CSV table of C-alpha atoms in Angstrom, one decimal:
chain,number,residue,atom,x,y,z
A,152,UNK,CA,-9.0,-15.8,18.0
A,153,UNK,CA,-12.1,-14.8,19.7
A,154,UNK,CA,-10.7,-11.4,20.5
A,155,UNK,CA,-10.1,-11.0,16.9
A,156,UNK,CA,-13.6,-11.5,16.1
A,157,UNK,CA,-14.8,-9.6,18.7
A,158,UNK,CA,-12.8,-6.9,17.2
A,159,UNK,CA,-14.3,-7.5,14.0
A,160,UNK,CA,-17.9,-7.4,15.2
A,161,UNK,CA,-17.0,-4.2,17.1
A,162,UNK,CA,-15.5,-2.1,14.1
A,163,UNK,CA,-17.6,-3.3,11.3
A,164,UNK,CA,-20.0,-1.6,8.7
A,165,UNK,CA,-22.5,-2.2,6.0
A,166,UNK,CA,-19.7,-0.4,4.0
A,167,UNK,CA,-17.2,-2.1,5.3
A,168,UNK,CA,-19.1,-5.8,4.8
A,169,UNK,CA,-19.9,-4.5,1.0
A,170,UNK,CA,-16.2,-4.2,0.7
A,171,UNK,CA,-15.2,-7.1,1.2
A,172,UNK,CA,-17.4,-9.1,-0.4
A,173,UNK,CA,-16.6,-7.1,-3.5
A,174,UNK,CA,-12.6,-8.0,-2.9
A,175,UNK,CA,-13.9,-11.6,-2.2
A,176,UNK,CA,-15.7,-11.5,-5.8
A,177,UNK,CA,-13.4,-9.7,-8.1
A,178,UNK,CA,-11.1,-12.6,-6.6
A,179,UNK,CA,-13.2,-15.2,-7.2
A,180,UNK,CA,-14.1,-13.9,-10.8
A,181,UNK,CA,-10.3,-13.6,-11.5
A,182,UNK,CA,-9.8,-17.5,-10.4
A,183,UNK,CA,-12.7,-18.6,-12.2
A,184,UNK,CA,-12.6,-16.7,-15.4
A,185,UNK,CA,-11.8,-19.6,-17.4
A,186,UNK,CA,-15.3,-21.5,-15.9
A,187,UNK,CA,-17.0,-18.0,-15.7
A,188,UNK,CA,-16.5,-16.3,-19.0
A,189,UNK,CA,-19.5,-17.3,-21.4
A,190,UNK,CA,-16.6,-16.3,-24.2
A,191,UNK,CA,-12.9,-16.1,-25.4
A,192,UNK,CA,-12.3,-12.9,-24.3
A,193,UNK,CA,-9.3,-12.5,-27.3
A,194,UNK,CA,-11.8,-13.7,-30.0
A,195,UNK,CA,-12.7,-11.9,-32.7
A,196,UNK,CA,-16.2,-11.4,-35.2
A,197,UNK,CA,-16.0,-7.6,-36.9
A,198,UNK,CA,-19.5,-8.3,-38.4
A,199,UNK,CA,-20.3,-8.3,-34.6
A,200,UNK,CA,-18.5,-5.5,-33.6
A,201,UNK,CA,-20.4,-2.7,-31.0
A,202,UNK,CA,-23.2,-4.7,-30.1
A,203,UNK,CA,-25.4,-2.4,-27.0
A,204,UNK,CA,-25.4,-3.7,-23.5
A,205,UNK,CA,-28.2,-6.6,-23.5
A,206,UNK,CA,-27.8,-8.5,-26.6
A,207,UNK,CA,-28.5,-12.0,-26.3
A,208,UNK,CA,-25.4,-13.6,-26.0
A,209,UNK,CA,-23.5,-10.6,-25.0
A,210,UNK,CA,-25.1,-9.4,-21.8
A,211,UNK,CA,-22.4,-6.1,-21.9
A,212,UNK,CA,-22.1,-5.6,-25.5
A,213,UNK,CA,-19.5,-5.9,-27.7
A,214,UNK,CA,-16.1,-4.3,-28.8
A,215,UNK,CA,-15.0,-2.9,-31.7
A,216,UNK,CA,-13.3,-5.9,-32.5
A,217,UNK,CA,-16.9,-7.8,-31.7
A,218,UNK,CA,-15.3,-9.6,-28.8
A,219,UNK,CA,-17.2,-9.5,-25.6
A,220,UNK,CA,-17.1,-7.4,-23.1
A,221,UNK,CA,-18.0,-9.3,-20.1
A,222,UNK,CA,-15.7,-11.8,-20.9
A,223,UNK,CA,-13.0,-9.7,-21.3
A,224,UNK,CA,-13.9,-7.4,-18.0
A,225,UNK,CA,-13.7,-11.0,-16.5
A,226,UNK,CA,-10.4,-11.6,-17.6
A,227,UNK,CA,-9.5,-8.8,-17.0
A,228,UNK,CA,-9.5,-8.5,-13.2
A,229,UNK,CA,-7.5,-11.7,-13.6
A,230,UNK,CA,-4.5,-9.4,-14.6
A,231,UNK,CA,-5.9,-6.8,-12.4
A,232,UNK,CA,-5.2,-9.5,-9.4
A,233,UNK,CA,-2.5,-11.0,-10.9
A,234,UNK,CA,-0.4,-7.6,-11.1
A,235,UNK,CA,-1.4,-6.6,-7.8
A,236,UNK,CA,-0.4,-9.4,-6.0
A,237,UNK,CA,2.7,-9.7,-7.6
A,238,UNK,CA,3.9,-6.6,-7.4
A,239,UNK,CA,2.3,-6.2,-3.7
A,240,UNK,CA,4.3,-9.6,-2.4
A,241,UNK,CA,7.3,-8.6,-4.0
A,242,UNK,CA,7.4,-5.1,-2.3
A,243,UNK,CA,6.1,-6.4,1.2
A,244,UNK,CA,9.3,-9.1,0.8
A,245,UNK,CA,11.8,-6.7,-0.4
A,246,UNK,CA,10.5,-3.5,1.1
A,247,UNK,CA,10.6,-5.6,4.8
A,248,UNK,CA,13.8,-7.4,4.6
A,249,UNK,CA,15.2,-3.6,4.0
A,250,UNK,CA,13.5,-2.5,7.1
A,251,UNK,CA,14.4,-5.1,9.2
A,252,UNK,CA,17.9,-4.7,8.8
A,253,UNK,CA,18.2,-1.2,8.9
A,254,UNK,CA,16.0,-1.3,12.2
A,255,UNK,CA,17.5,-4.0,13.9
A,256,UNK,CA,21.8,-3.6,13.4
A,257,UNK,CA,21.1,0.2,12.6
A,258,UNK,CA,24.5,2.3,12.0
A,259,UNK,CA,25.5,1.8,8.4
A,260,UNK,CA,22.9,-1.0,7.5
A,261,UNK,CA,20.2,1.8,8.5
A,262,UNK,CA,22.0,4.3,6.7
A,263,UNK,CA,22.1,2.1,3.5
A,264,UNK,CA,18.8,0.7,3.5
A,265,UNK,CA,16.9,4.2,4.6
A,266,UNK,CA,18.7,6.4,2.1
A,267,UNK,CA,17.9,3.8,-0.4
A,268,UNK,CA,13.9,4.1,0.4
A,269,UNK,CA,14.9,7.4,0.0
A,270,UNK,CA,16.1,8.2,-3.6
A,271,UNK,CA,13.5,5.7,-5.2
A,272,UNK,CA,10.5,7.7,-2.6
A,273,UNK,CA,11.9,11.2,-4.2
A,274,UNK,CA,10.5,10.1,-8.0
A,275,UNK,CA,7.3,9.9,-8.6
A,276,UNK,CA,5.6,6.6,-8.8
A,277,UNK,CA,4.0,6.7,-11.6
A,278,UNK,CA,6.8,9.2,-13.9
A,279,UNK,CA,9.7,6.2,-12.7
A,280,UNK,CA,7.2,3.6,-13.8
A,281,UNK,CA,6.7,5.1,-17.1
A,282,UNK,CA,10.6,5.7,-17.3
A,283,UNK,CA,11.8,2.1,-16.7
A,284,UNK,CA,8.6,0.3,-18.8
A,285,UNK,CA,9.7,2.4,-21.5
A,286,UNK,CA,13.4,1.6,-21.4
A,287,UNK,CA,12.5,-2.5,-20.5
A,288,UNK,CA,9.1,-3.0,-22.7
A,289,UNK,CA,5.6,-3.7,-21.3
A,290,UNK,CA,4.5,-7.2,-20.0
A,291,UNK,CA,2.9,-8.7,-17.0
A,292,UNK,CA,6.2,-9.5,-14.8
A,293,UNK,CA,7.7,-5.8,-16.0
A,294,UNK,CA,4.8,-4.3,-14.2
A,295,UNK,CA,5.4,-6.9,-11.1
A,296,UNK,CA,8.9,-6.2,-10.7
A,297,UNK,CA,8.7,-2.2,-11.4
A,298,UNK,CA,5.4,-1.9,-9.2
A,299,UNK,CA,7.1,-4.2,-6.3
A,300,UNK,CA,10.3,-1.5,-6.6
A,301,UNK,CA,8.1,1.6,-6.1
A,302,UNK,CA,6.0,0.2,-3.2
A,303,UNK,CA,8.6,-1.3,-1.6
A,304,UNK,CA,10.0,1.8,0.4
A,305,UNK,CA,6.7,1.9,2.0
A,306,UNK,CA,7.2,-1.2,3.6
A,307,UNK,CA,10.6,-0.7,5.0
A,308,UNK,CA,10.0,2.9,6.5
A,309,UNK,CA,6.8,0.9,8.0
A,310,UNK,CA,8.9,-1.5,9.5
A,311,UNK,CA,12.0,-0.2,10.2
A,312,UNK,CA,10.0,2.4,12.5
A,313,UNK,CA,8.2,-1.2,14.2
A,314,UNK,CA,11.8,-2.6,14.4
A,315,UNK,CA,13.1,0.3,15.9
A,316,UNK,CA,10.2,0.6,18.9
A,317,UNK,CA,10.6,-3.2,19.6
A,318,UNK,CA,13.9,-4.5,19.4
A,319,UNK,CA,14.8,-3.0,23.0
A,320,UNK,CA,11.6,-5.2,24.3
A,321,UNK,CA,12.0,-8.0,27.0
A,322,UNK,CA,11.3,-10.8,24.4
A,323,UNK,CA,13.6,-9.7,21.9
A,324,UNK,CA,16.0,-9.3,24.7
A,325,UNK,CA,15.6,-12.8,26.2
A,326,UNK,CA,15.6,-14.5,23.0
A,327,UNK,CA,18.9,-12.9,22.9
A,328,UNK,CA,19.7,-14.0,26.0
A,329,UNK,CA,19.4,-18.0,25.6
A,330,UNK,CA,21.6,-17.5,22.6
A,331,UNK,CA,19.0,-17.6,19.9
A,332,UNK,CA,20.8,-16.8,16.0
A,333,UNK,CA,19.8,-13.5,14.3
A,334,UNK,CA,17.7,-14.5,11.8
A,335,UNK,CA,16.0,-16.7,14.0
A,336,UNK,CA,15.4,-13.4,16.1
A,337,UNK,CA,14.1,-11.4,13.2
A,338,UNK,CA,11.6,-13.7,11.7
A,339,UNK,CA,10.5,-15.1,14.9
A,340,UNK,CA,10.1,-13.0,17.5
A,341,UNK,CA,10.1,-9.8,16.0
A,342,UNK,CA,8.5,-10.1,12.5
A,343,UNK,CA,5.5,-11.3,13.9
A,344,UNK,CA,5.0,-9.0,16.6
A,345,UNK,CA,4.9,-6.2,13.8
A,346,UNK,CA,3.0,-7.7,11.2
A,347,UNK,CA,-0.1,-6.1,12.1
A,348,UNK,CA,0.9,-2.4,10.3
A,349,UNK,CA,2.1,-4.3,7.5
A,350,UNK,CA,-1.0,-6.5,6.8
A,351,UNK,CA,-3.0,-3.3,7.0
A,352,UNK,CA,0.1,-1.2,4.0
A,353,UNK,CA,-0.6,-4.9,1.8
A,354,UNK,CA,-4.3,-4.1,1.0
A,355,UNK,CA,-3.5,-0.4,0.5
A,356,UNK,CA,-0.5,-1.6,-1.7
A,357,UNK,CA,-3.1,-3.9,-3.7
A,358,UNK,CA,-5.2,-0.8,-4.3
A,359,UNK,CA,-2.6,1.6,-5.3
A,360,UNK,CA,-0.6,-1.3,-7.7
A,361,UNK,CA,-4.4,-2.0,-9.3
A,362,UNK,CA,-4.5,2.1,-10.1
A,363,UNK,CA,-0.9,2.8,-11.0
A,364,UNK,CA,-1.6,-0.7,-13.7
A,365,UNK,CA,-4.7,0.3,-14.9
A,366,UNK,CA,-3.2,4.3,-15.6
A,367,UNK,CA,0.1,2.8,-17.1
A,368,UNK,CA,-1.9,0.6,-19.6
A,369,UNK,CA,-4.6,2.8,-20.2
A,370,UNK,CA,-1.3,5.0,-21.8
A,371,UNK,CA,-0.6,2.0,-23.7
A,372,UNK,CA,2.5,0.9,-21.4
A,373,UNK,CA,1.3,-1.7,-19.4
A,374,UNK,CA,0.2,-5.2,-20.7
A,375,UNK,CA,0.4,-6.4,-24.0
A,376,UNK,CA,-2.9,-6.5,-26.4
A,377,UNK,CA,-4.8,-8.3,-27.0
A,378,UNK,CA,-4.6,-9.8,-23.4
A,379,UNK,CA,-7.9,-8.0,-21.2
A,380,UNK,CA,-6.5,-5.4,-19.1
A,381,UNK,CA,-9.2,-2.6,-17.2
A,382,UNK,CA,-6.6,0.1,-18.1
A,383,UNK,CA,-6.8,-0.9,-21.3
A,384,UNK,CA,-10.3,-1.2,-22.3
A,385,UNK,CA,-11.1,2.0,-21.0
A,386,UNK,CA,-8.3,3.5,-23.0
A,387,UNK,CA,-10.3,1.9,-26.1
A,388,UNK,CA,-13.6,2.5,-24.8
A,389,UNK,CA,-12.8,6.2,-24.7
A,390,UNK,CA,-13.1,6.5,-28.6
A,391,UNK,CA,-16.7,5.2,-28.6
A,392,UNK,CA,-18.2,7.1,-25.6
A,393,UNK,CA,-20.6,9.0,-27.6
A,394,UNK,CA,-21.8,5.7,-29.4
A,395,UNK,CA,-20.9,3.1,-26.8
A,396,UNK,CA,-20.4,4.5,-23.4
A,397,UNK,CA,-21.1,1.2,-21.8
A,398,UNK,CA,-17.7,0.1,-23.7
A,399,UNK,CA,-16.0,2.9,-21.2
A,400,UNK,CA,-18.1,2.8,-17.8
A,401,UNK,CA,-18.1,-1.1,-17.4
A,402,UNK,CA,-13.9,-1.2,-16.9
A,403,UNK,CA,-14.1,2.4,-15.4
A,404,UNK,CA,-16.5,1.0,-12.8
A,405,UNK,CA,-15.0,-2.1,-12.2
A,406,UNK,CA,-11.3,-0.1,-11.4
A,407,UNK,CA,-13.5,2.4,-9.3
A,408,UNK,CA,-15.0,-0.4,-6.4
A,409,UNK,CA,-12.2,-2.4,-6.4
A,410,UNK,CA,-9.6,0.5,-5.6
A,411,UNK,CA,-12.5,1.7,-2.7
A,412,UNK,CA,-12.9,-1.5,-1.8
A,413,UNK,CA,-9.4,-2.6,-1.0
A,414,UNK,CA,-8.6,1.2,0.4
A,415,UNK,CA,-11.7,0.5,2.8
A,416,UNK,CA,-10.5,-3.0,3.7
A,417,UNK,CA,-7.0,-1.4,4.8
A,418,UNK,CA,-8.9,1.0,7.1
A,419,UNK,CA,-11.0,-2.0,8.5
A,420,UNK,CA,-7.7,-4.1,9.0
A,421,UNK,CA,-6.3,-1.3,10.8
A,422,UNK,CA,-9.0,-1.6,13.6
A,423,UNK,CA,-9.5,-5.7,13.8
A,424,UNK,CA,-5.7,-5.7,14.1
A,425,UNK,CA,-5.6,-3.1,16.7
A,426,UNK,CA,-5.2,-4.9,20.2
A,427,UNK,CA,-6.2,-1.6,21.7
A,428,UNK,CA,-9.7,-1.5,20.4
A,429,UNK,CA,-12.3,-1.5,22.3
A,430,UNK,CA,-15.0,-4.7,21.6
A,431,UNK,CA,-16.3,-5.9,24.9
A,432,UNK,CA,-18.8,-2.9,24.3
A,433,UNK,CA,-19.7,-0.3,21.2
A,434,UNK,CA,-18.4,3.2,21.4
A,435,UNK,CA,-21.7,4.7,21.4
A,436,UNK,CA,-22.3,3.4,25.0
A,437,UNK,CA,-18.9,4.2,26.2
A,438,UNK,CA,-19.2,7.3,25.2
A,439,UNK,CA,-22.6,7.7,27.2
A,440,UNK,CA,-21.2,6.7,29.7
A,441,UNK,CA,-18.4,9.1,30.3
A,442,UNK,CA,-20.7,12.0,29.6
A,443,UNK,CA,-22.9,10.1,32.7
């Protein structure tokens, strides 16, 4: 543990500090929205309707439906979140058990499972998305279950190549030894000695499922109105930017820093999981050092 901090200290930045606490409070805004939001975000008053950012009551304006913005920006990373999870658990699960088996029994398992990866990594995400929520209708599990489909070959090529490097090591091979089952193998003595490149594809999985939702309901294929989606109140923001940009920028922005701020956290991860890094001193003095 106190490695891992060290490691932390060692390979962070003020960028790197913003982003998280920006992950930690579009999180926090999506779990609290129901305490948070100073209105229904789904209720309507048309003699309301495209109120300016500021006015009292309605600190980011209103729709054209008069239903306020900030509550349904709140909301809306809710489903932002809620998506994104999903769809990022569901691939890690299904995308990992694929790549354990084709790394570990190899032969026709890795044949199977790899060529699999293979045909759904030749379309491209976001044309098969729009193919398969066309043919089975929007809605919130739809994106969860197509979303956890397309990212799941990134997990099993990720660990199928860990799998590969370790399964030949001495304490796969002494588990082995004292007669330890398979599975018992897999998710105890190897899965854990790999999770390191897999923590670090989940928070780059969370930004690309948050992107990929936010373009397919921005096309009017994602979730349902009037449920608060990003994607979505940009797409109906776009009709008013010359009146009300604000109705655009405030959902553009909000899909902007979170997509940066989970890609950034994925870079972080990959150091403070990185046994190999250097934290008993920074890389500045190391470096003077050798040219000493």
């Amino acid at each position: 543990m106190k490695a891992f901090l060290k490691r932390i200290h060692a390979h962070s930045t003020p960028l790197r500090y913003a982003a998280v606490a920006v992950v930690f409070i579009v999180i926090a805004v999506a779990i609290l929205a129901p305490l948070v939001a100073p209105h229904d975000p789904i209720a309507q008053n048309v003699a309301n309707k495209l109120r300016p950012v500021g006015t009292p009551g309605h600190l980011l304006g209103t729709d054209q439906f008069g239903r306020d913005s900030l509550s349904r920006l709140i909301y809306g990373a809710r489903i932002e979140i809620v998506v994104a999870v999903g769809a990022t658990v569901f691939a890690c699960i299904f995308g990992t058990f694929l790549g354990l088996m084709g790394g570990y029994f190899g032969r026709l398992v890795e044949t199977v499972t790899m060529r699999l990866t293979d045909v759904i990594l030749a379309f491209p995400p976001i044309i098969l998305a729009l193919l398969i929520v066309t043919i089975y209708g929007s809605g919130v599990m739809t994106l969860i279950v197509v979303m956890g489909l397309l990212f799941a070959p990134n997990f099993a090529r990720i660990t199928y190549g860990q799998v590969v490097g370790v399964k030949h090591a001495e304490y796969v091979e002494a588990a082995k030894a004292i007669g330890a089952p398979t599975p018992r193998i897999l998710l105890r003595t190897v899965l854990p000695n790999i999770m390191s490149p897999i923590a670090v594809q989940m928070s780059l999985t969370l930004a690309s499922t948050i992107l990929l939702e936010s373009g397919l309901s921005f096309l009017g294929l994602g979730v349902v109105p009037p449920t608060a989606s990003w994607g979505l109140m940009v797409a109906e923001g776009q009709r008013f930017m010359a009146s009300n940009p604000d109705l655009l920028l405030a959902p553009a922005i909000a899909v902007v820093a979170t997509i940066l701020s989970f890609s950034i956290l994925g870079d972080a991860l990959r150091d403070w999981l990185d046994p190999r890094s250097r934290t008993s001193r920074p890389r500045t003095a190391a470096l003077t050092e050798v040219r000493a």
